[in-house]
Amino acid sequence: MLLSALSGPSLLTRRNIHGTDGKSPKSPREIQARFDYAVSRVNIVPPTEAIARHASKLLAAAGLHGHKYALDSLVAATALVSPAPVTILTSDPEDLLMPSGPGVRVVKI
């Protein structure tokens, strides 16, 4: 499932949630608390079959395949069909190699 912000159709992915002070969480409990807070601020958007098919086409167009890029392609496909503006938050923007459209912004967290 992907997440869409309450204030607008933004997406959130997560490997590590940082505080506004820029410091990394110190414990698994703090990481989970920060993630839970971030998730509480968004709406969950489940992927549909149409989005999955679009994601597959994005992978093929980018010459990528396999499980390494599957989630990134779902994120990109969801962003591309969401009303603009869309912001994708990720700790690994370099992994998001799928094409993005107008109104889609990728931000490293």
CSV table of C-alpha atoms in Angstrom, one decimal:
chain,number,residue,atom,x,y,z
A,1,MET,CA,0.0,0.0,0.0
A,2,LEU,CA,1.1,3.5,-0.7
A,3,LEU,CA,0.3,6.6,1.3
A,4,SER,CA,-1.4,9.8,0.2
A,5,ALA,CA,-1.1,13.0,2.4
A,6,LEU,CA,-4.2,14.5,3.9
A,7,SER,CA,-3.2,17.9,2.7
A,8,GLY,CA,-2.7,16.8,-0.8
A,9,PRO,CA,-1.9,13.7,-2.9
A,10,SER,CA,1.7,13.1,-1.8
A,11,LEU,CA,3.3,9.7,-1.4
A,12,LEU,CA,5.5,8.4,1.5
A,13,THR,CA,8.0,5.6,1.5
A,14,ARG,CA,10.2,4.8,4.4
A,15,ARG,CA,13.4,3.1,5.4
A,16,ASN,CA,14.3,5.6,8.0
A,17,ILE,CA,12.2,8.5,9.5
A,18,HIS,CA,14.2,11.5,10.7
A,19,GLY,CA,13.0,14.1,13.1
A,20,THR,CA,12.8,17.8,12.2
A,21,ASP,CA,16.0,18.3,14.1
A,22,GLY,CA,17.8,16.2,11.5
A,23,LYS,CA,19.0,13.7,14.0
A,24,SER,CA,18.5,10.0,13.3
A,25,PRO,CA,16.3,8.1,15.8
A,26,LYS,CA,18.3,6.3,18.4
A,27,SER,CA,16.3,3.2,19.0
A,28,PRO,CA,13.9,0.9,17.1
A,29,ARG,CA,11.1,2.1,19.4
A,30,GLU,CA,11.8,5.8,18.4
A,31,ILE,CA,12.0,4.8,14.7
A,32,GLN,CA,8.6,3.1,15.0
A,33,ALA,CA,7.1,6.1,16.9
A,34,ARG,CA,8.3,8.5,14.2
A,35,PHE,CA,7.0,6.3,11.5
A,36,ASP,CA,3.6,5.8,13.2
A,37,TYR,CA,3.3,9.6,13.5
A,38,ALA,CA,4.1,10.1,9.8
A,39,VAL,CA,1.6,7.4,8.8
A,40,SER,CA,-1.1,9.0,11.0
A,41,ARG,CA,-0.8,12.2,8.8
A,42,VAL,CA,-1.6,10.4,5.5
A,43,ASN,CA,-4.4,8.4,3.8
A,44,ILE,CA,-3.6,4.9,2.6
A,45,VAL,CA,-3.9,4.3,-1.2
A,46,PRO,CA,-3.9,0.6,-2.1
A,47,PRO,CA,-2.5,-0.2,-5.5
A,48,THR,CA,-5.0,-1.3,-8.1
A,49,GLU,CA,-4.6,-3.8,-10.9
A,50,ALA,CA,-4.4,-0.8,-13.3
A,51,ILE,CA,-1.6,0.7,-11.3
A,52,ALA,CA,0.2,-2.6,-11.1
A,53,ARG,CA,0.0,-2.9,-14.9
A,54,HIS,CA,1.2,0.7,-15.3
A,55,ALA,CA,4.1,-0.1,-13.0
A,56,SER,CA,5.1,-3.1,-15.1
A,57,LYS,CA,5.1,-0.9,-18.2
A,58,LEU,CA,7.3,1.7,-16.4
A,59,LEU,CA,9.8,-1.1,-15.5
A,60,ALA,CA,9.9,-2.3,-19.1
A,61,ALA,CA,10.3,1.2,-20.5
A,62,ALA,CA,13.2,1.8,-18.1
A,63,GLY,CA,14.8,-1.5,-18.9
A,64,LEU,CA,14.5,-2.7,-15.3
A,65,HIS,CA,13.0,-5.9,-13.9
A,66,GLY,CA,12.8,-8.0,-10.8
A,67,HIS,CA,11.9,-7.5,-7.2
A,68,LYS,CA,14.5,-4.8,-6.6
A,69,TYR,CA,12.5,-2.2,-8.5
A,70,ALA,CA,8.9,-3.5,-8.0
A,71,LEU,CA,8.0,-1.2,-5.1
A,72,ASP,CA,9.6,1.8,-6.7
A,73,SER,CA,7.6,1.2,-9.9
A,74,LEU,CA,4.4,1.0,-7.9
A,75,VAL,CA,5.2,4.3,-6.2
A,76,ALA,CA,6.0,5.9,-9.5
A,77,ALA,CA,2.9,4.6,-11.2
A,78,THR,CA,0.7,5.8,-8.3
A,79,ALA,CA,2.3,9.2,-8.4
A,80,LEU,CA,1.8,9.5,-12.1
A,81,VAL,CA,-2.0,8.8,-11.9
A,82,SER,CA,-2.5,11.0,-8.8
A,83,PRO,CA,-3.7,14.5,-9.0
A,84,ALA,CA,-0.8,17.0,-9.0
A,85,PRO,CA,1.0,18.1,-7.0
A,86,VAL,CA,2.6,14.9,-5.8
A,87,THR,CA,5.7,14.6,-3.5
A,88,ILE,CA,7.4,11.3,-3.1
A,89,LEU,CA,9.4,11.1,0.1
A,90,THR,CA,12.1,8.5,0.1
A,91,SER,CA,15.5,7.8,1.7
A,92,ASP,CA,16.8,6.5,-1.7
A,93,PRO,CA,15.8,8.9,-4.5
A,94,GLU,CA,18.4,7.3,-6.7
A,95,ASP,CA,16.4,4.0,-6.6
A,96,LEU,CA,13.4,5.8,-8.0
A,97,LEU,CA,14.5,5.6,-11.6
A,98,MET,CA,11.0,5.6,-13.1
A,99,PRO,CA,10.0,8.6,-15.2
A,100,SER,CA,8.1,11.2,-13.3
A,101,GLY,CA,5.6,13.5,-14.8
A,102,PRO,CA,4.8,17.2,-14.3
A,103,GLY,CA,3.7,17.9,-10.8
A,104,VAL,CA,5.7,14.9,-9.4
A,105,ARG,CA,8.6,15.8,-7.1
A,106,VAL,CA,11.0,13.3,-5.4
A,107,VAL,CA,12.4,14.4,-2.0
A,108,LYS,CA,15.1,12.7,0.0
A,109,ILE,CA,14.4,12.2,3.7
